[in-house]
mmCIF file of C-alpha atoms in Angstrom:
data_model
loop_
_atom_site.group_PDB
_atom_site.id
_atom_site.type_symbol
_atom_site.label_atom_id
_atom_site.label_comp_id
_atom_site.label_asym_id
_atom_site.label_seq_id
_atom_site.Cartn_x
_atom_site.Cartn_y
_atom_site.Cartn_z
ATOM 1 C CA MET A 281 107.635 48.132 150.323
ATOM 2 C CA ARG A 282 105.790 47.488 147.275
ATOM 3 C CA ILE A 283 101.791 48.442 147.177
ATOM 4 C CA GLU A 284 99.606 47.004 144.436
ATOM 5 C CA ILE A 285 95.982 48.310 144.177
ATOM 6 C CA LEU A 286 93.791 45.223 143.156
ATOM 7 C CA GLY A 287 90.413 46.788 143.077
ATOM 8 C CA SER A 288 88.847 50.619 143.868
ATOM 9 C CA GLU A 289 85.964 52.625 142.901
ATOM 10 C CA THR A 290 87.987 54.184 140.027
ATOM 11 C CA LEU A 291 88.693 50.743 138.626
ATOM 12 C CA GLY A 292 84.986 50.018 138.154
ATOM 13 C CA VAL A 293 84.513 47.984 141.386
ATOM 14 C CA ARG A 294 83.295 48.678 144.908
ATOM 15 C CA GLY A 295 86.042 48.271 147.454
ATOM 16 C CA LEU A 296 89.575 49.089 148.106
ATOM 17 C CA SER A 297 91.768 45.818 148.027
ATOM 18 C CA CYS A 298 95.437 45.907 148.066
ATOM 19 C CA PHE A 299 98.371 43.746 148.423
ATOM 20 C CA ILE A 300 101.435 44.935 150.331
ATOM 21 C CA ARG A 301 104.821 43.275 150.225
ATOM 22 C CA ILE A 302 107.523 44.298 152.682
ATOM 23 C CA GLY A 303 110.306 41.852 153.304
ATOM 24 C CA GLY A 304 108.963 38.442 153.821
ATOM 25 C CA VAL A 305 105.459 39.947 154.814
ATOM 26 C CA LYS A 306 102.795 39.727 152.205
ATOM 27 C CA THR A 307 99.676 41.536 153.442
ATOM 28 C CA LEU A 308 96.284 41.265 151.692
ATOM 29 C CA ILE A 309 93.891 44.070 152.817
ATOM 30 C CA ASP A 310 90.043 43.854 152.289
ATOM 31 C CA PRO A 311 89.933 41.127 149.697
ATOM 32 C CA GLY A 312 86.358 41.893 148.505
ATOM 33 C CA LEU A 313 84.449 43.398 145.819
ATOM 34 C CA ALA A 314 80.774 44.200 145.508
ATOM 35 C CA LEU A 315 78.999 45.056 142.416
ATOM 36 C CA GLY A 316 75.095 44.504 142.922
ATOM 37 C CA TYR A 317 73.307 42.142 141.051
ATOM 38 C CA THR A 318 71.116 44.948 139.924
ATOM 39 C CA ARG A 319 71.156 48.694 140.878
ATOM 40 C CA TYR A 320 68.439 50.826 139.728
ATOM 41 C CA GLY A 321 66.922 47.894 137.784
ATOM 42 C CA LEU A 322 70.277 47.413 135.649
ATOM 43 C CA HIS A 323 72.926 44.752 135.935
ATOM 44 C CA PRO A 324 76.183 46.144 136.245
ATOM 45 C CA HIS A 325 77.810 47.598 132.926
ATOM 46 C CA PRO A 326 79.669 44.898 130.870
ATOM 47 C CA LEU A 327 83.020 46.818 131.264
ATOM 48 C CA GLN A 328 82.390 46.931 134.906
ATOM 49 C CA ALA A 329 81.630 43.044 134.864
ATOM 50 C CA VAL A 330 85.019 42.552 133.295
ATOM 51 C CA TYR A 331 86.903 44.548 135.682
ATOM 52 C CA GLY A 332 85.075 42.801 138.445
ATOM 53 C CA ASP A 333 86.466 39.634 136.984
ATOM 54 C CA ILE A 334 89.967 40.729 136.859
ATOM 55 C CA THR A 335 89.639 42.258 140.185
ATOM 56 C CA LYS A 336 88.511 38.701 141.485
ATOM 57 C CA HIS A 337 91.429 36.959 139.640
ATOM 58 C CA GLU A 338 93.974 39.420 141.177
ATOM 59 C CA ILE A 339 92.347 38.971 144.638
ATOM 60 C CA VAL A 340 92.641 35.199 144.448
ATOM 61 C CA LYS A 341 96.235 35.266 143.437
ATOM 62 C CA SER A 342 97.081 37.536 146.131
ATOM 63 C CA TRP A 343 95.250 35.421 148.700
ATOM 64 C CA GLU A 344 97.382 32.426 147.642
ATOM 65 C CA LYS A 345 100.389 34.396 148.287
ATOM 66 C CA ALA A 346 99.568 36.257 151.591
ATOM 67 C CA THR A 347 100.957 35.603 154.848
ATOM 68 C CA ASP A 348 98.288 38.028 156.516
ATOM 69 C CA ILE A 349 94.957 38.845 155.198
ATOM 70 C CA ILE A 350 93.321 41.852 156.777
ATOM 71 C CA LEU A 351 89.209 42.446 157.174
ATOM 72 C CA SER A 352 88.947 46.001 158.328
ATOM 73 C CA HIS A 353 85.170 45.437 158.433
ATOM 74 C CA LEU A 354 82.495 42.844 157.277
ATOM 75 C CA HIS A 355 80.779 44.949 154.354
ATOM 76 C CA GLY A 356 80.535 42.950 151.306
ATOM 77 C CA ASP A 357 83.122 44.933 149.422
ATOM 78 C CA HIS A 358 85.732 43.836 151.855
ATOM 79 C CA ILE A 359 85.368 40.571 152.462
ATOM 80 C CA PRO A 360 84.573 37.222 150.452
ATOM 81 C CA LEU A 361 80.873 36.656 150.888
ATOM 82 C CA PRO A 362 79.192 33.197 151.945
ATOM 83 C CA ASN A 363 76.420 33.764 149.237
ATOM 84 C CA PRO A 364 77.939 35.977 146.527
ATOM 85 C CA ASN A 365 75.968 37.048 143.589
ATOM 86 C CA PRO A 366 77.742 36.323 140.023
ATOM 87 C CA PHE A 367 79.535 39.823 140.242
ATOM 88 C CA GLN A 368 81.023 39.305 143.814
ATOM 89 C CA LEU A 369 83.779 37.429 145.552
ATOM 90 C CA GLY A 370 82.618 34.302 147.508
ATOM 91 C CA ILE A 371 84.231 32.371 150.430
ATOM 92 C CA SER A 372 84.101 29.385 148.002
ATOM 93 C CA ASP A 373 86.748 31.353 145.671
ATOM 94 C CA VAL A 374 89.072 31.532 148.414
ATOM 95 C CA ILE A 375 88.734 28.550 150.899
ATOM 96 C CA ASN A 376 91.562 26.147 151.333
ATOM 97 C CA LEU A 377 93.805 28.347 148.908
ATOM 98 C CA ASN A 378 96.048 29.448 151.871
ATOM 99 C CA PRO A 379 95.536 27.591 155.067
ATOM 100 C CA ASN A 380 98.792 29.110 156.331
ATOM 101 C CA ALA A 381 97.819 32.702 156.267
ATOM 102 C CA THR A 382 96.664 34.717 159.347
ATOM 103 C CA ILE A 383 93.055 36.053 158.698
ATOM 104 C CA TRP A 384 92.925 39.127 161.046
ATOM 105 C CA ILE A 385 89.368 40.256 161.462
ATOM 106 C CA LYS A 386 87.471 43.190 163.042
ATOM 107 C CA PRO A 387 86.797 42.122 166.906
ATOM 108 C CA LYS A 388 83.448 40.438 167.322
ATOM 109 C CA LYS A 389 82.465 43.359 169.946
ATOM 110 C CA PHE A 390 82.433 45.783 167.340
ATOM 111 C CA CYS A 391 80.252 44.179 164.794
ATOM 112 C CA SER A 392 77.011 45.133 163.871
ATOM 113 C CA ASP A 393 73.924 42.613 163.550
ATOM 114 C CA THR A 394 74.778 41.887 159.791
ATOM 115 C CA GLU A 395 78.349 41.610 160.431
ATOM 116 C CA LEU A 396 78.044 39.186 163.288
ATOM 117 C CA VAL A 397 76.354 36.908 160.644
ATOM 118 C CA ARG A 398 79.284 37.379 158.293
ATOM 119 C CA PHE A 399 81.620 36.731 161.277
ATOM 120 C CA ALA A 400 80.135 33.603 162.000
ATOM 121 C CA GLU A 401 80.281 32.469 158.433
ATOM 122 C CA LEU A 402 83.891 33.347 157.905
ATOM 123 C CA ARG A 403 84.848 31.795 161.226
ATOM 124 C CA LYS A 404 82.976 28.521 160.172
ATOM 125 C CA ALA A 405 84.835 28.651 156.629
ATOM 126 C CA PHE A 406 88.541 29.418 158.068
ATOM 127 C CA GLY A 407 88.450 28.170 161.578
ATOM 128 C CA ASP A 408 91.595 28.837 163.655
ATOM 129 C CA GLN A 409 93.121 31.062 160.673
ATOM 130 C CA ILE A 410 90.692 33.773 161.998
ATOM 131 C CA VAL A 411 92.270 36.199 164.719
ATOM 132 C CA GLU A 412 90.533 38.926 166.244
ATOM 133 C CA MET A 413 92.365 42.283 165.693
ATOM 134 C CA SER A 414 93.195 44.381 169.104
ATOM 135 C CA VAL A 415 93.332 48.015 169.189
ATOM 136 C CA GLY A 416 97.080 49.013 168.844
ATOM 137 C CA GLU A 417 98.021 45.385 168.298
ATOM 138 C CA ALA A 418 101.284 44.983 166.581
ATOM 139 C CA ASP A 419 102.448 41.762 164.710
ATOM 140 C CA GLY A 420 105.908 42.537 163.025
ATOM 141 C CA VAL A 421 105.388 45.089 160.529
ATOM 142 C CA LEU A 422 101.503 45.059 161.043
ATOM 143 C CA ARG A 423 99.648 47.450 163.576
ATOM 144 C CA PHE A 424 95.784 47.873 164.041
ATOM 145 C CA LEU A 425 94.262 51.281 164.589
ATOM 146 C CA GLY A 426 90.658 52.186 165.508
ATOM 147 C CA PRO A 427 87.926 51.570 165.604
ATOM 148 C CA PHE A 428 86.875 54.666 163.527
ATOM 149 C CA SER A 429 83.374 55.707 162.153
ATOM 150 C CA HIS A 430 82.381 54.496 158.859
ATOM 151 C CA GLY A 431 80.509 57.808 158.234
ATOM 152 C CA TYR A 432 77.797 60.098 159.876
ATOM 153 C CA GLU A 433 74.858 57.926 158.779
ATOM 154 C CA SER A 434 76.428 54.577 159.511
ATOM 155 C CA LYS A 435 77.009 52.801 162.944
ATOM 156 C CA THR A 436 79.646 50.667 161.302
ATOM 157 C CA LEU A 437 83.219 50.680 162.763
ATOM 158 C CA VAL A 438 86.245 50.241 160.789
ATOM 159 C CA PHE A 439 89.650 49.514 161.687
ATOM 160 C CA ALA A 440 92.582 50.766 159.995
ATOM 161 C CA THR A 441 95.826 48.949 159.084
ATOM 162 C CA ALA A 442 99.342 50.382 159.374
ATOM 163 C CA VAL A 443 102.061 48.534 157.362
ATOM 164 C CA GLU A 444 105.262 50.274 158.617
ATOM 165 C CA ASP A 445 104.662 53.921 157.011
ATOM 166 C CA PHE A 446 101.612 52.890 154.901
ATOM 167 C CA VAL A 447 98.169 53.231 156.519
ATOM 168 C CA HIS A 448 95.174 51.674 154.871
ATOM 169 C CA THR A 449 91.960 53.627 156.321
ATOM 170 C CA SER A 450 89.067 51.871 154.489
ATOM 171 C CA ASP A 451 86.071 53.627 154.259
ATOM 172 C CA THR A 452 86.769 55.537 157.410
ATOM 173 C CA GLN A 453 85.773 59.238 157.914
ATOM 174 C CA LEU A 454 87.964 59.799 160.850
ATOM 175 C CA LEU A 455 85.211 61.573 162.457
ATOM 176 C CA ASP A 456 85.248 63.005 166.087
ATOM 177 C CA ARG A 457 81.742 61.123 167.018
#
C-alpha cells in the first residue's frame, strides 16, 4: 500500500486529501481544499496560496488516475465546489477528467441543507459516476464506516473510509452522541 498526503492543515491548506494505491485500486479521498478568499479581512498569505496551487495540481493529477473517489462529507475543503473562489478547487477543474472513476458520496439522507445543495451540484456534474455509500458497504478493498459526528458544535455527519488496514477519518471526533 502506498499513501500520499496531497493536502492538509500543516501543508497550509484546509482539508485532508490523500491518494492510496493498493494493487490496481487507486483511491482519492476528500479531493478538496478551502482557503477563504478573505479571512479576518485578509487574503491567504502568498505562501499559503502557492501551497494551495500545488495541492490543486496534485489533486487533479490524482483525480485522473483514480479508480475510486471518496467524498466523506460535503464541506468545501473535501470536495470540488460548483462556484469556487480563486483559492479553492472547482468542479470545473476536474469534470470530464476521469469518466470511469466511481465517485462515492455521503448518502443524501445524512446531508445537511447546505450539503444537499452541493450533493445536487455534484450529481448534476458527474451523473452516474456518483454512488451513495452504505454503512459497512465493501467494494473490493474499500469499506465505509459511520456516520460519525463532525464535532460537538456541528450537526454534520462524516463517513470514514477503510482501505484494508488504513482508515481515513476525516474531521471526525468519534464522539458518543
